[in-house]
């Protein structure tokens, strides 16, 4: 490494690198043909798992591709080719599909695995820059990236080629996701942890209030309603008819406005309530409840089933549950 100081334009150098990688992606698009279609069909027909392998930087990209497959409905895992040659190849069984990544198509570590792959009758999809290497020639389907220029000025560090490989893997995953009819609910099942898991898995019924609900009938006076609201501690009262169907809502805000008007406390709550309150189903995602509250600038929703109250959910409940 030279010790001489160089003056460079950091921004322009970065732009040049990004533009180089963008050209690699443009070249990748030109490579999409019937081979890509065949790869998608092969993976969709797979009765086992998609096993992704690659050495070095290709291996790092392969891990991400396998993880994306696994989280979008295509069972997959990464197999290190070096470890595979020393016993881990037992991970690969009949019924699987192998995706082998090597920009040159000449990875020695993967080449050693080919006899076993062929013996097991496992379909192999290769990803390389062209079809001249050992791996693409041995593959059932050889996907190519094109002969792109690396963003590394030395032409040595995998940069544009790894970006194109990653984009190709993402393209496969997205196409397969659409083909399988994979939904956000399916996605949630593989992401139970963290903020994403809470957003996708937490339902309204998981955080709503169900006990001691402040319910009054339409003929109840404002004075009696105030006592029910105080006891319920939810900042509202829900007005129902004789069959317990929800008719309306009366909130702390409504109460303050009526008291400011010197409202007669003996008046029936039916004359003061807000009709057609916003409601939500208990099976809905809690994140959808938060969206609805934000859209209508309200802090609570009634949880209703068959026109009857089953719970109340507030924005404070959602925030406490970590839903955002």
PDB file of C-alpha atoms in Angstrom:
ATOM      1  CA  UNK A   1       0.000   0.000   0.000  1.00  0.00           C
ATOM      2  CA  UNK A   2       1.456   3.351  -0.988  1.00  0.00           C
ATOM      3  CA  UNK A   3       2.033   5.954   1.669  1.00  0.00           C
ATOM      4  CA  UNK A   4       1.748   8.834  -0.795  1.00  0.00           C
ATOM      5  CA  UNK A   5      -1.217  11.048  -0.101  1.00  0.00           C
ATOM      6  CA  UNK A   6      -3.714  11.495  -2.895  1.00  0.00           C
ATOM      7  CA  UNK A   7      -6.257  14.229  -3.240  1.00  0.00           C
ATOM      8  CA  UNK A   8      -9.518  12.810  -4.546  1.00  0.00           C
ATOM      9  CA  UNK A   9     -13.050  14.056  -4.972  1.00  0.00           C
ATOM     10  CA  UNK A  10     -14.904  11.719  -2.638  1.00  0.00           C
ATOM     11  CA  UNK A  11     -18.362  12.480  -4.015  1.00  0.00           C
ATOM     12  CA  UNK A  12     -17.386  12.170  -7.658  1.00  0.00           C
ATOM     13  CA  UNK A  13     -15.483   8.955  -7.014  1.00  0.00           C
ATOM     14  CA  UNK A  14     -18.538   7.528  -5.269  1.00  0.00           C
ATOM     15  CA  UNK A  15     -20.782   8.592  -8.160  1.00  0.00           C
ATOM     16  CA  UNK A  16     -18.445   6.925 -10.621  1.00  0.00           C
ATOM     17  CA  UNK A  17     -18.562   3.672  -8.626  1.00  0.00           C
ATOM     18  CA  UNK A  18     -22.360   3.740  -8.397  1.00  0.00           C
ATOM     19  CA  UNK A  19     -22.708   4.507 -12.099  1.00  0.00           C
ATOM     20  CA  UNK A  20     -20.450   1.577 -12.897  1.00  0.00           C
ATOM     21  CA  UNK A  21     -22.608  -0.736 -10.811  1.00  0.00           C
ATOM     22  CA  UNK A  22     -25.740   0.679 -12.403  1.00  0.00           C
ATOM     23  CA  UNK A  23     -24.372  -0.229 -15.831  1.00  0.00           C
ATOM     24  CA  UNK A  24     -23.847  -3.749 -14.518  1.00  0.00           C
ATOM     25  CA  UNK A  25     -27.537  -3.884 -13.610  1.00  0.00           C
ATOM     26  CA  UNK A  26     -28.495  -2.625 -17.070  1.00  0.00           C
ATOM     27  CA  UNK A  27     -26.375  -5.408 -18.540  1.00  0.00           C
ATOM     28  CA  UNK A  28     -28.047  -7.922 -16.231  1.00  0.00           C
ATOM     29  CA  UNK A  29     -31.464  -6.990 -17.588  1.00  0.00           C
ATOM     30  CA  UNK A  30     -30.250  -7.879 -21.065  1.00  0.00           C
ATOM     31  CA  UNK A  31     -29.350 -11.380 -19.797  1.00  0.00           C
ATOM     32  CA  UNK A  32     -32.904 -12.217 -18.715  1.00  0.00           C
ATOM     33  CA  UNK A  33     -34.349 -14.757 -21.128  1.00  0.00           C
ATOM     34  CA  UNK A  34     -35.865 -18.225 -21.207  1.00  0.00           C
ATOM     35  CA  UNK A  35     -33.106 -19.449 -18.854  1.00  0.00           C
ATOM     36  CA  UNK A  36     -34.492 -17.241 -16.083  1.00  0.00           C
ATOM     37  CA  UNK A  37     -37.976 -18.604 -16.752  1.00  0.00           C
ATOM     38  CA  UNK A  38     -36.628 -22.156 -16.566  1.00  0.00           C
ATOM     39  CA  UNK A  39     -34.881 -21.379 -13.270  1.00  0.00           C
ATOM     40  CA  UNK A  40     -38.130 -20.067 -11.769  1.00  0.00           C
ATOM     41  CA  UNK A  41     -40.047 -23.128 -12.952  1.00  0.00           C
ATOM     42  CA  UNK A  42     -37.385 -25.465 -11.562  1.00  0.00           C
ATOM     43  CA  UNK A  43     -37.480 -23.812  -8.144  1.00  0.00           C
ATOM     44  CA  UNK A  44     -41.283 -23.798  -8.082  1.00  0.00           C
ATOM     45  CA  UNK A  45     -41.283 -27.525  -8.835  1.00  0.00           C
ATOM     46  CA  UNK A  46     -38.734 -28.242  -6.092  1.00  0.00           C
ATOM     47  CA  UNK A  47     -40.019 -30.755  -3.549  1.00  0.00           C
ATOM     48  CA  UNK A  48     -37.159 -30.110  -1.129  1.00  0.00           C
ATOM     49  CA  UNK A  49     -35.195 -26.948  -0.431  1.00  0.00           C
ATOM     50  CA  UNK A  50     -33.201 -24.523  -2.471  1.00  0.00           C
ATOM     51  CA  UNK A  51     -29.555 -24.845  -1.403  1.00  0.00           C
ATOM     52  CA  UNK A  52     -27.371 -21.857  -2.268  1.00  0.00           C
ATOM     53  CA  UNK A  53     -23.582 -22.151  -2.332  1.00  0.00           C
ATOM     54  CA  UNK A  54     -20.719 -19.856  -3.177  1.00  0.00           C
ATOM     55  CA  UNK A  55     -17.189 -19.082  -2.049  1.00  0.00           C
ATOM     56  CA  UNK A  56     -15.801 -15.791  -0.769  1.00  0.00           C
ATOM     57  CA  UNK A  57     -17.819 -12.710  -1.716  1.00  0.00           C
ATOM     58  CA  UNK A  58     -20.132 -14.927  -3.763  1.00  0.00           C
ATOM     59  CA  UNK A  59     -20.801 -16.829  -0.555  1.00  0.00           C
ATOM     60  CA  UNK A  60     -21.767 -13.659   1.308  1.00  0.00           C
ATOM     61  CA  UNK A  61     -24.205 -12.793  -1.468  1.00  0.00           C
ATOM     62  CA  UNK A  62     -25.453 -16.375  -1.473  1.00  0.00           C
ATOM     63  CA  UNK A  63     -26.284 -16.200   2.213  1.00  0.00           C
ATOM     64  CA  UNK A  64     -28.442 -13.160   1.600  1.00  0.00           C
ATOM     65  CA  UNK A  65     -30.177 -14.753  -1.373  1.00  0.00           C
ATOM     66  CA  UNK A  66     -30.947 -17.891   0.653  1.00  0.00           C
ATOM     67  CA  UNK A  67     -32.273 -15.766   3.519  1.00  0.00           C
ATOM     68  CA  UNK A  68     -34.513 -13.802   1.153  1.00  0.00           C
ATOM     69  CA  UNK A  69     -35.862 -17.012  -0.365  1.00  0.00           C
ATOM     70  CA  UNK A  70     -36.585 -18.459   3.065  1.00  0.00           C
ATOM     71  CA  UNK A  71     -38.456 -15.375   4.245  1.00  0.00           C
ATOM     72  CA  UNK A  72     -40.613 -15.127   1.110  1.00  0.00           C
ATOM     73  CA  UNK A  73     -42.026 -18.616   0.820  1.00  0.00           C
ATOM     74  CA  UNK A  74     -39.185 -20.596  -0.785  1.00  0.00           C
ATOM     75  CA  UNK A  75     -37.530 -22.941   1.763  1.00  0.00           C
ATOM     76  CA  UNK A  76     -33.786 -22.371   1.391  1.00  0.00           C
ATOM     77  CA  UNK A  77     -30.468 -22.336   3.208  1.00  0.00           C
ATOM     78  CA  UNK A  78     -26.826 -21.564   2.485  1.00  0.00           C
ATOM     79  CA  UNK A  79     -24.203 -24.315   2.247  1.00  0.00           C
ATOM     80  CA  UNK A  80     -20.538 -23.357   2.470  1.00  0.00           C
ATOM     81  CA  UNK A  81     -18.783 -25.214  -0.371  1.00  0.00           C
ATOM     82  CA  UNK A  82     -15.568 -25.696   1.582  1.00  0.00           C
ATOM     83  CA  UNK A  83     -17.364 -27.263   4.531  1.00  0.00           C
ATOM     84  CA  UNK A  84     -19.543 -29.260   2.123  1.00  0.00           C
ATOM     85  CA  UNK A  85     -16.434 -31.009   0.864  1.00  0.00           C
ATOM     86  CA  UNK A  86     -15.723 -32.151   4.420  1.00  0.00           C
ATOM     87  CA  UNK A  87     -19.087 -33.580   5.400  1.00  0.00           C
ATOM     88  CA  UNK A  88     -21.666 -30.812   5.109  1.00  0.00           C
ATOM     89  CA  UNK A  89     -22.652 -32.004   1.647  1.00  0.00           C
ATOM     90  CA  UNK A  90     -24.990 -34.318   3.543  1.00  0.00           C
ATOM     91  CA  UNK A  91     -27.245 -31.263   3.768  1.00  0.00           C
ATOM     92  CA  UNK A  92     -28.011 -31.790   0.097  1.00  0.00           C
ATOM     93  CA  UNK A  93     -30.576 -34.514  -0.599  1.00  0.00           C
ATOM     94  CA  UNK A  94     -32.603 -35.728  -3.543  1.00  0.00           C
ATOM     95  CA  UNK A  95     -35.459 -33.333  -4.234  1.00  0.00           C
ATOM     96  CA  UNK A  96     -33.391 -30.218  -3.547  1.00  0.00           C
ATOM     97  CA  UNK A  97     -32.275 -27.609  -6.075  1.00  0.00           C
ATOM     98  CA  UNK A  98     -28.728 -26.242  -5.961  1.00  0.00           C
ATOM     99  CA  UNK A  99     -27.864 -22.656  -6.888  1.00  0.00           C
ATOM    100  CA  UNK A 100     -24.094 -22.361  -7.359  1.00  0.00           C
ATOM    101  CA  UNK A 101     -22.627 -18.850  -7.501  1.00  0.00           C
ATOM    102  CA  UNK A 102     -19.222 -18.094  -8.974  1.00  0.00           C
ATOM    103  CA  UNK A 103     -18.537 -15.017 -11.076  1.00  0.00           C
ATOM    104  CA  UNK A 104     -15.755 -16.788 -12.998  1.00  0.00           C
ATOM    105  CA  UNK A 105     -17.640 -20.086 -13.084  1.00  0.00           C
ATOM    106  CA  UNK A 106     -14.432 -21.815 -12.007  1.00  0.00           C
ATOM    107  CA  UNK A 107     -14.739 -22.140  -8.210  1.00  0.00           C
ATOM    108  CA  UNK A 108     -12.568 -25.112  -7.210  1.00  0.00           C
ATOM    109  CA  UNK A 109     -14.567 -25.673  -4.008  1.00  0.00           C
ATOM    110  CA  UNK A 110     -17.844 -26.001  -5.899  1.00  0.00           C
ATOM    111  CA  UNK A 111     -16.274 -27.977  -8.744  1.00  0.00           C
ATOM    112  CA  UNK A 112     -15.348 -30.741  -6.270  1.00  0.00           C
ATOM    113  CA  UNK A 113     -19.023 -31.115  -5.355  1.00  0.00           C
ATOM    114  CA  UNK A 114     -20.265 -31.663  -8.915  1.00  0.00           C
ATOM    115  CA  UNK A 115     -19.896 -35.475  -9.056  1.00  0.00           C
ATOM    116  CA  UNK A 116     -22.061 -35.901  -5.957  1.00  0.00           C
ATOM    117  CA  UNK A 117     -24.600 -33.366  -7.197  1.00  0.00           C
ATOM    118  CA  UNK A 118     -24.888 -35.264 -10.482  1.00  0.00           C
ATOM    119  CA  UNK A 119     -25.109 -38.632  -8.703  1.00  0.00           C
ATOM    120  CA  UNK A 120     -27.986 -37.399  -6.566  1.00  0.00           C
ATOM    121  CA  UNK A 121     -29.756 -36.086  -9.653  1.00  0.00           C
ATOM    122  CA  UNK A 122     -30.095 -32.632  -8.140  1.00  0.00           C
ATOM    123  CA  UNK A 123     -30.883 -29.847 -10.623  1.00  0.00           C
ATOM    124  CA  UNK A 124     -28.173 -27.184 -10.564  1.00  0.00           C
ATOM    125  CA  UNK A 125     -28.611 -23.530 -11.444  1.00  0.00           C
ATOM    126  CA  UNK A 126     -25.367 -21.625 -11.866  1.00  0.00           C
ATOM    127  CA  UNK A 127     -24.887 -17.864 -11.642  1.00  0.00           C
ATOM    128  CA  UNK A 128     -21.750 -16.546 -13.334  1.00  0.00           C
ATOM    129  CA  UNK A 129     -20.599 -13.770 -15.671  1.00  0.00           C
ATOM    130  CA  UNK A 130     -20.829 -15.960 -18.787  1.00  0.00           C
ATOM    131  CA  UNK A 131     -21.252 -19.567 -19.846  1.00  0.00           C
ATOM    132  CA  UNK A 132     -17.607 -20.434 -20.424  1.00  0.00           C
ATOM    133  CA  UNK A 133     -16.699 -21.720 -16.958  1.00  0.00           C
ATOM    134  CA  UNK A 134     -16.822 -25.257 -15.615  1.00  0.00           C
ATOM    135  CA  UNK A 135     -19.877 -24.577 -13.441  1.00  0.00           C
ATOM    136  CA  UNK A 136     -22.163 -23.095 -16.110  1.00  0.00           C
ATOM    137  CA  UNK A 137     -21.184 -25.888 -18.509  1.00  0.00           C
ATOM    138  CA  UNK A 138     -22.111 -28.473 -15.869  1.00  0.00           C
ATOM    139  CA  UNK A 139     -25.302 -26.708 -14.804  1.00  0.00           C
ATOM    140  CA  UNK A 140     -28.788 -27.638 -15.909  1.00  0.00           C
ATOM    141  CA  UNK A 141     -29.564 -23.916 -16.142  1.00  0.00           C
ATOM    142  CA  UNK A 142     -26.780 -21.358 -16.508  1.00  0.00           C
ATOM    143  CA  UNK A 143     -27.831 -17.828 -15.543  1.00  0.00           C
ATOM    144  CA  UNK A 144     -25.408 -15.116 -16.579  1.00  0.00           C
ATOM    145  CA  UNK A 145     -24.673 -11.603 -15.366  1.00  0.00           C
ATOM    146  CA  UNK A 146     -22.815 -10.307 -18.400  1.00  0.00           C
ATOM    147  CA  UNK A 147     -19.235  -9.097 -18.633  1.00  0.00           C
ATOM    148  CA  UNK A 148     -19.578  -5.982 -16.537  1.00  0.00           C
ATOM    149  CA  UNK A 149     -16.765  -3.736 -15.350  1.00  0.00           C
ATOM    150  CA  UNK A 150     -16.046  -3.933 -11.633  1.00  0.00           C
ATOM    151  CA  UNK A 151     -16.457  -0.657  -9.744  1.00  0.00           C
ATOM    152  CA  UNK A 152     -13.138  -1.362  -8.065  1.00  0.00           C
ATOM    153  CA  UNK A 153     -10.587   0.743 -10.000  1.00  0.00           C
ATOM    154  CA  UNK A 154      -8.157  -2.177  -9.843  1.00  0.00           C
ATOM    155  CA  UNK A 155     -10.728  -4.474 -11.370  1.00  0.00           C
ATOM    156  CA  UNK A 156     -10.068  -6.948  -8.572  1.00  0.00           C
ATOM    157  CA  UNK A 157     -12.538  -6.551  -5.696  1.00  0.00           C
ATOM    158  CA  UNK A 158     -15.959  -8.032  -6.541  1.00  0.00           C
ATOM    159  CA  UNK A 159     -18.250  -4.998  -6.640  1.00  0.00           C
ATOM    160  CA  UNK A 160     -20.406  -4.658  -9.750  1.00  0.00           C
ATOM    161  CA  UNK A 161     -20.540  -8.439 -10.128  1.00  0.00           C
ATOM    162  CA  UNK A 162     -21.770  -9.000  -6.561  1.00  0.00           C
ATOM    163  CA  UNK A 163     -24.332  -6.221  -6.933  1.00  0.00           C
ATOM    164  CA  UNK A 164     -25.670  -7.865 -10.098  1.00  0.00           C
ATOM    165  CA  UNK A 165     -25.719 -11.281  -8.417  1.00  0.00           C
ATOM    166  CA  UNK A 166     -27.662  -9.918  -5.483  1.00  0.00           C
ATOM    167  CA  UNK A 167     -30.144  -8.205  -7.812  1.00  0.00           C
ATOM    168  CA  UNK A 168     -30.625 -11.435  -9.749  1.00  0.00           C
ATOM    169  CA  UNK A 169     -31.281 -13.334  -6.525  1.00  0.00           C
ATOM    170  CA  UNK A 170     -33.798 -10.715  -5.428  1.00  0.00           C
ATOM    171  CA  UNK A 171     -35.478 -10.917  -8.830  1.00  0.00           C
ATOM    172  CA  UNK A 172     -35.843 -14.677  -8.471  1.00  0.00           C
ATOM    173  CA  UNK A 173     -37.276 -14.308  -4.964  1.00  0.00           C
ATOM    174  CA  UNK A 174     -39.789 -11.650  -6.006  1.00  0.00           C
ATOM    175  CA  UNK A 175     -40.980 -13.623  -9.035  1.00  0.00           C
ATOM    176  CA  UNK A 176     -41.391 -16.736  -6.899  1.00  0.00           C
ATOM    177  CA  UNK A 177     -43.214 -14.726  -4.237  1.00  0.00           C
ATOM    178  CA  UNK A 178     -45.761 -13.587  -6.831  1.00  0.00           C
ATOM    179  CA  UNK A 179     -46.040 -17.060  -8.334  1.00  0.00           C
ATOM    180  CA  UNK A 180     -46.792 -18.617  -4.937  1.00  0.00           C
ATOM    181  CA  UNK A 181     -49.359 -15.967  -4.001  1.00  0.00           C
ATOM    182  CA  UNK A 182     -47.277 -15.230  -0.920  1.00  0.00           C
ATOM    183  CA  UNK A 183     -49.007 -12.666   1.322  1.00  0.00           C
ATOM    184  CA  UNK A 184     -47.992 -10.339   4.124  1.00  0.00           C
ATOM    185  CA  UNK A 185     -49.630 -12.762   6.565  1.00  0.00           C
ATOM    186  CA  UNK A 186     -47.340 -15.514   5.282  1.00  0.00           C
ATOM    187  CA  UNK A 187     -44.392 -13.150   5.634  1.00  0.00           C
ATOM    188  CA  UNK A 188     -45.353 -12.457   9.252  1.00  0.00           C
ATOM    189  CA  UNK A 189     -45.048 -16.125  10.203  1.00  0.00           C
ATOM    190  CA  UNK A 190     -41.332 -16.098   9.405  1.00  0.00           C
ATOM    191  CA  UNK A 191     -40.682 -12.745  11.129  1.00  0.00           C
ATOM    192  CA  UNK A 192     -42.088 -13.090  14.668  1.00  0.00           C
ATOM    193  CA  UNK A 193     -39.367 -11.108  16.422  1.00  0.00           C
ATOM    194  CA  UNK A 194     -38.659  -7.396  16.746  1.00  0.00           C
ATOM    195  CA  UNK A 195     -40.631  -4.414  15.537  1.00  0.00           C
ATOM    196  CA  UNK A 196     -41.535  -6.076  12.251  1.00  0.00           C
ATOM    197  CA  UNK A 197     -42.941  -9.116  14.017  1.00  0.00           C
ATOM    198  CA  UNK A 198     -45.014  -6.961  16.362  1.00  0.00           C
ATOM    199  CA  UNK A 199     -46.377  -4.970  13.439  1.00  0.00           C
ATOM    200  CA  UNK A 200     -47.346  -8.014  11.403  1.00  0.00           C
ATOM    201  CA  UNK A 201     -48.461 -10.451  14.102  1.00  0.00           C
ATOM    202  CA  UNK A 202     -50.099  -8.396  16.849  1.00  0.00           C
ATOM    203  CA  UNK A 203     -53.871  -8.358  16.449  1.00  0.00           C
ATOM    204  CA  UNK A 204     -56.366  -5.917  17.872  1.00  0.00           C
ATOM    205  CA  UNK A 205     -57.779  -8.646  20.112  1.00  0.00           C
ATOM    206  CA  UNK A 206     -54.322  -9.124  21.651  1.00  0.00           C
ATOM    207  CA  UNK A 207     -54.204  -5.621  23.163  1.00  0.00           C
ATOM    208  CA  UNK A 208     -57.816  -4.440  23.428  1.00  0.00           C
ATOM    209  CA  UNK A 209     -59.672  -3.876  26.708  1.00  0.00           C
ATOM    210  CA  UNK A 210     -62.428  -6.413  27.343  1.00  0.00           C
ATOM    211  CA  UNK A 211     -63.182  -6.091  31.058  1.00  0.00           C
ATOM    212  CA  UNK A 212     -65.304  -3.481  32.782  1.00  0.00           C
ATOM    213  CA  UNK A 213     -66.282  -1.843  29.495  1.00  0.00           C
ATOM    214  CA  UNK A 214     -68.110   1.481  30.010  1.00  0.00           C
ATOM    215  CA  UNK A 215     -71.446   0.669  28.386  1.00  0.00           C
ATOM    216  CA  UNK A 216     -74.651   2.691  28.825  1.00  0.00           C
ATOM    217  CA  UNK A 217     -78.086   2.527  27.252  1.00  0.00           C
ATOM    218  CA  UNK A 218     -79.495   5.319  25.150  1.00  0.00           C
ATOM    219  CA  UNK A 219     -81.891   6.519  27.853  1.00  0.00           C
ATOM    220  CA  UNK A 220     -79.107   6.797  30.470  1.00  0.00           C
ATOM    221  CA  UNK A 221     -78.669  10.368  31.742  1.00  0.00           C
ATOM    222  CA  UNK A 222     -75.503  12.361  31.247  1.00  0.00           C
ATOM    223  CA  UNK A 223     -74.930  12.281  35.014  1.00  0.00           C
ATOM    224  CA  UNK A 224     -75.111   8.472  35.134  1.00  0.00           C
ATOM    225  CA  UNK A 225     -72.942   8.232  32.036  1.00  0.00           C
ATOM    226  CA  UNK A 226     -70.292  10.342  33.742  1.00  0.00           C
ATOM    227  CA  UNK A 227     -70.171   7.851  36.621  1.00  0.00           C
ATOM    228  CA  UNK A 228     -69.812   4.926  34.198  1.00  0.00           C
ATOM    229  CA  UNK A 229     -67.014   6.699  32.328  1.00  0.00           C
ATOM    230  CA  UNK A 230     -65.158   7.393  35.556  1.00  0.00           C
ATOM    231  CA  UNK A 231     -65.446   3.785  36.647  1.00  0.00           C
ATOM    232  CA  UNK A 232     -64.394   2.458  33.224  1.00  0.00           C
ATOM    233  CA  UNK A 233     -61.255   4.632  33.034  1.00  0.00           C
ATOM    234  CA  UNK A 234     -61.147   4.554  29.245  1.00  0.00           C
ATOM    235  CA  UNK A 235     -62.210   8.128  28.633  1.00  0.00           C
ATOM    236  CA  UNK A 236     -65.436   7.191  26.895  1.00  0.00           C
ATOM    237  CA  UNK A 237     -68.812   5.546  27.161  1.00  0.00           C
ATOM    238  CA  UNK A 238     -70.346   3.286  24.529  1.00  0.00           C
ATOM    239  CA  UNK A 239     -74.061   3.706  23.934  1.00  0.00           C
ATOM    240  CA  UNK A 240     -76.062   0.576  23.053  1.00  0.00           C
ATOM    241  CA  UNK A 241     -79.713  -0.256  22.405  1.00  0.00           C
ATOM    242  CA  UNK A 242     -81.913  -2.840  24.084  1.00  0.00           C
ATOM    243  CA  UNK A 243     -80.228  -5.624  22.084  1.00  0.00           C
ATOM    244  CA  UNK A 244     -76.749  -4.355  23.024  1.00  0.00           C
ATOM    245  CA  UNK A 245     -76.024  -3.189  19.497  1.00  0.00           C
ATOM    246  CA  UNK A 246     -73.661  -0.226  19.361  1.00  0.00           C
ATOM    247  CA  UNK A 247     -75.440   3.049  18.649  1.00  0.00           C
ATOM    248  CA  UNK A 248     -72.822   5.654  19.437  1.00  0.00           C
ATOM    249  CA  UNK A 249     -69.973   6.919  21.582  1.00  0.00           C
ATOM    250  CA  UNK A 250     -69.528   9.700  24.128  1.00  0.00           C
ATOM    251  CA  UNK A 251     -65.960  10.741  25.000  1.00  0.00           C
ATOM    252  CA  UNK A 252     -64.137  12.868  27.543  1.00  0.00           C
ATOM    253  CA  UNK A 253     -63.838  15.537  24.863  1.00  0.00           C
ATOM    254  CA  UNK A 254     -67.596  15.511  24.332  1.00  0.00           C
ATOM    255  CA  UNK A 255     -68.098  15.791  28.080  1.00  0.00           C
ATOM    256  CA  UNK A 256     -65.839  18.822  28.415  1.00  0.00           C
ATOM    257  CA  UNK A 257     -67.631  20.591  25.601  1.00  0.00           C
ATOM    258  CA  UNK A 258     -71.062  19.890  27.073  1.00  0.00           C
ATOM    259  CA  UNK A 259     -70.052  21.020  30.569  1.00  0.00           C
ATOM    260  CA  UNK A 260     -68.668  24.230  29.061  1.00  0.00           C
ATOM    261  CA  UNK A 261     -72.134  24.772  27.598  1.00  0.00           C
ATOM    262  CA  UNK A 262     -73.737  24.215  31.039  1.00  0.00           C
ATOM    263  CA  UNK A 263     -75.450  21.128  29.709  1.00  0.00           C
ATOM    264  CA  UNK A 264     -78.311  19.722  31.777  1.00  0.00           C
ATOM    265  CA  UNK A 265     -76.977  16.558  33.445  1.00  0.00           C
ATOM    266  CA  UNK A 266     -80.364  14.870  33.316  1.00  0.00           C
ATOM    267  CA  UNK A 267     -80.546  14.771  29.519  1.00  0.00           C
ATOM    268  CA  UNK A 268     -80.453  11.319  27.901  1.00  0.00           C
ATOM    269  CA  UNK A 269     -77.077  10.373  26.472  1.00  0.00           C
ATOM    270  CA  UNK A 270     -78.742   9.431  23.166  1.00  0.00           C
ATOM    271  CA  UNK A 271     -79.214  13.165  22.556  1.00  0.00           C
ATOM    272  CA  UNK A 272     -75.503  13.890  23.042  1.00  0.00           C
ATOM    273  CA  UNK A 273     -73.649  10.880  21.643  1.00  0.00           C
ATOM    274  CA  UNK A 274     -71.722  10.712  18.384  1.00  0.00           C
ATOM    275  CA  UNK A 275     -73.443   8.245  16.093  1.00  0.00           C
ATOM    276  CA  UNK A 276     -71.658   5.873  13.706  1.00  0.00           C
ATOM    277  CA  UNK A 277     -68.386   5.712  15.692  1.00  0.00           C
ATOM    278  CA  UNK A 278     -65.267   4.282  14.083  1.00  0.00           C
ATOM    279  CA  UNK A 279     -64.983   0.558  14.718  1.00  0.00           C
ATOM    280  CA  UNK A 280     -62.589  -2.263  13.925  1.00  0.00           C
ATOM    281  CA  UNK A 281     -62.633  -6.048  13.973  1.00  0.00           C
ATOM    282  CA  UNK A 282     -60.658  -7.886  16.636  1.00  0.00           C
ATOM    283  CA  UNK A 283     -58.910 -10.031  14.015  1.00  0.00           C
ATOM    284  CA  UNK A 284     -57.429  -6.986  12.288  1.00  0.00           C
ATOM    285  CA  UNK A 285     -53.770  -6.168  12.776  1.00  0.00           C
ATOM    286  CA  UNK A 286     -53.052  -3.743  15.578  1.00  0.00           C
ATOM    287  CA  UNK A 287     -50.984  -1.713  13.110  1.00  0.00           C
ATOM    288  CA  UNK A 288     -54.127  -1.248  11.002  1.00  0.00           C
ATOM    289  CA  UNK A 289     -55.911   0.112  14.063  1.00  0.00           C
ATOM    290  CA  UNK A 290     -53.122   2.644  14.536  1.00  0.00           C
ATOM    291  CA  UNK A 291     -53.368   3.671  10.884  1.00  0.00           C
ATOM    292  CA  UNK A 292     -57.124   4.148  11.214  1.00  0.00           C
ATOM    293  CA  UNK A 293     -56.698   6.264  14.334  1.00  0.00           C
ATOM    294  CA  UNK A 294     -54.140   8.475  12.619  1.00  0.00           C
ATOM    295  CA  UNK A 295     -56.317   8.867   9.536  1.00  0.00           C
ATOM    296  CA  UNK A 296     -59.276  10.097  11.573  1.00  0.00           C
ATOM    297  CA  UNK A 297     -57.293  11.929  14.275  1.00  0.00           C
ATOM    298  CA  UNK A 298     -58.820   9.845  17.063  1.00  0.00           C
ATOM    299  CA  UNK A 299     -57.209   7.986  19.954  1.00  0.00           C
ATOM    300  CA  UNK A 300     -59.640   5.092  20.455  1.00  0.00           C
ATOM    301  CA  UNK A 301     -61.592   2.560  18.458  1.00  0.00           C
ATOM    302  CA  UNK A 302     -64.497   0.345  19.356  1.00  0.00           C
ATOM    303  CA  UNK A 303     -63.934  -3.334  18.613  1.00  0.00           C
ATOM    304  CA  UNK A 304     -67.229  -4.649  17.284  1.00  0.00           C
ATOM    305  CA  UNK A 305     -68.482  -8.024  16.107  1.00  0.00           C
ATOM    306  CA  UNK A 306     -71.984  -8.480  14.703  1.00  0.00           C
ATOM    307  CA  UNK A 307     -72.775  -4.870  15.733  1.00  0.00           C
ATOM    308  CA  UNK A 308     -72.004  -5.674  19.376  1.00  0.00           C
ATOM    309  CA  UNK A 309     -69.132  -4.313  21.468  1.00  0.00           C
ATOM    310  CA  UNK A 310     -66.405  -6.812  22.357  1.00  0.00           C
ATOM    311  CA  UNK A 311     -63.613  -4.425  23.315  1.00  0.00           C
ATOM    312  CA  UNK A 312     -62.006  -0.991  23.177  1.00  0.00           C
ATOM    313  CA  UNK A 313     -58.503  -0.241  21.902  1.00  0.00           C
ATOM    314  CA  UNK A 314     -56.591   2.993  22.436  1.00  0.00           C
ATOM    315  CA  UNK A 315     -53.502   4.488  20.925  1.00  0.00           C
ATOM    316  CA  UNK A 316     -51.815   4.149  24.316  1.00  0.00           C
ATOM    317  CA  UNK A 317     -52.408   0.386  24.234  1.00  0.00           C
ATOM    318  CA  UNK A 318     -50.758   0.194  20.825  1.00  0.00           C
ATOM    319  CA  UNK A 319     -47.732   2.229  21.829  1.00  0.00           C
ATOM    320  CA  UNK A 320     -47.328   0.175  25.002  1.00  0.00           C
ATOM    321  CA  UNK A 321     -47.400  -2.997  22.901  1.00  0.00           C
ATOM    322  CA  UNK A 322     -44.659  -1.589  20.667  1.00  0.00           C
ATOM    323  CA  UNK A 323     -46.884  -1.281  17.604  1.00  0.00           C
ATOM    324  CA  UNK A 324     -45.882   1.635  15.391  1.00  0.00           C
TER     325      UNK A 324
END
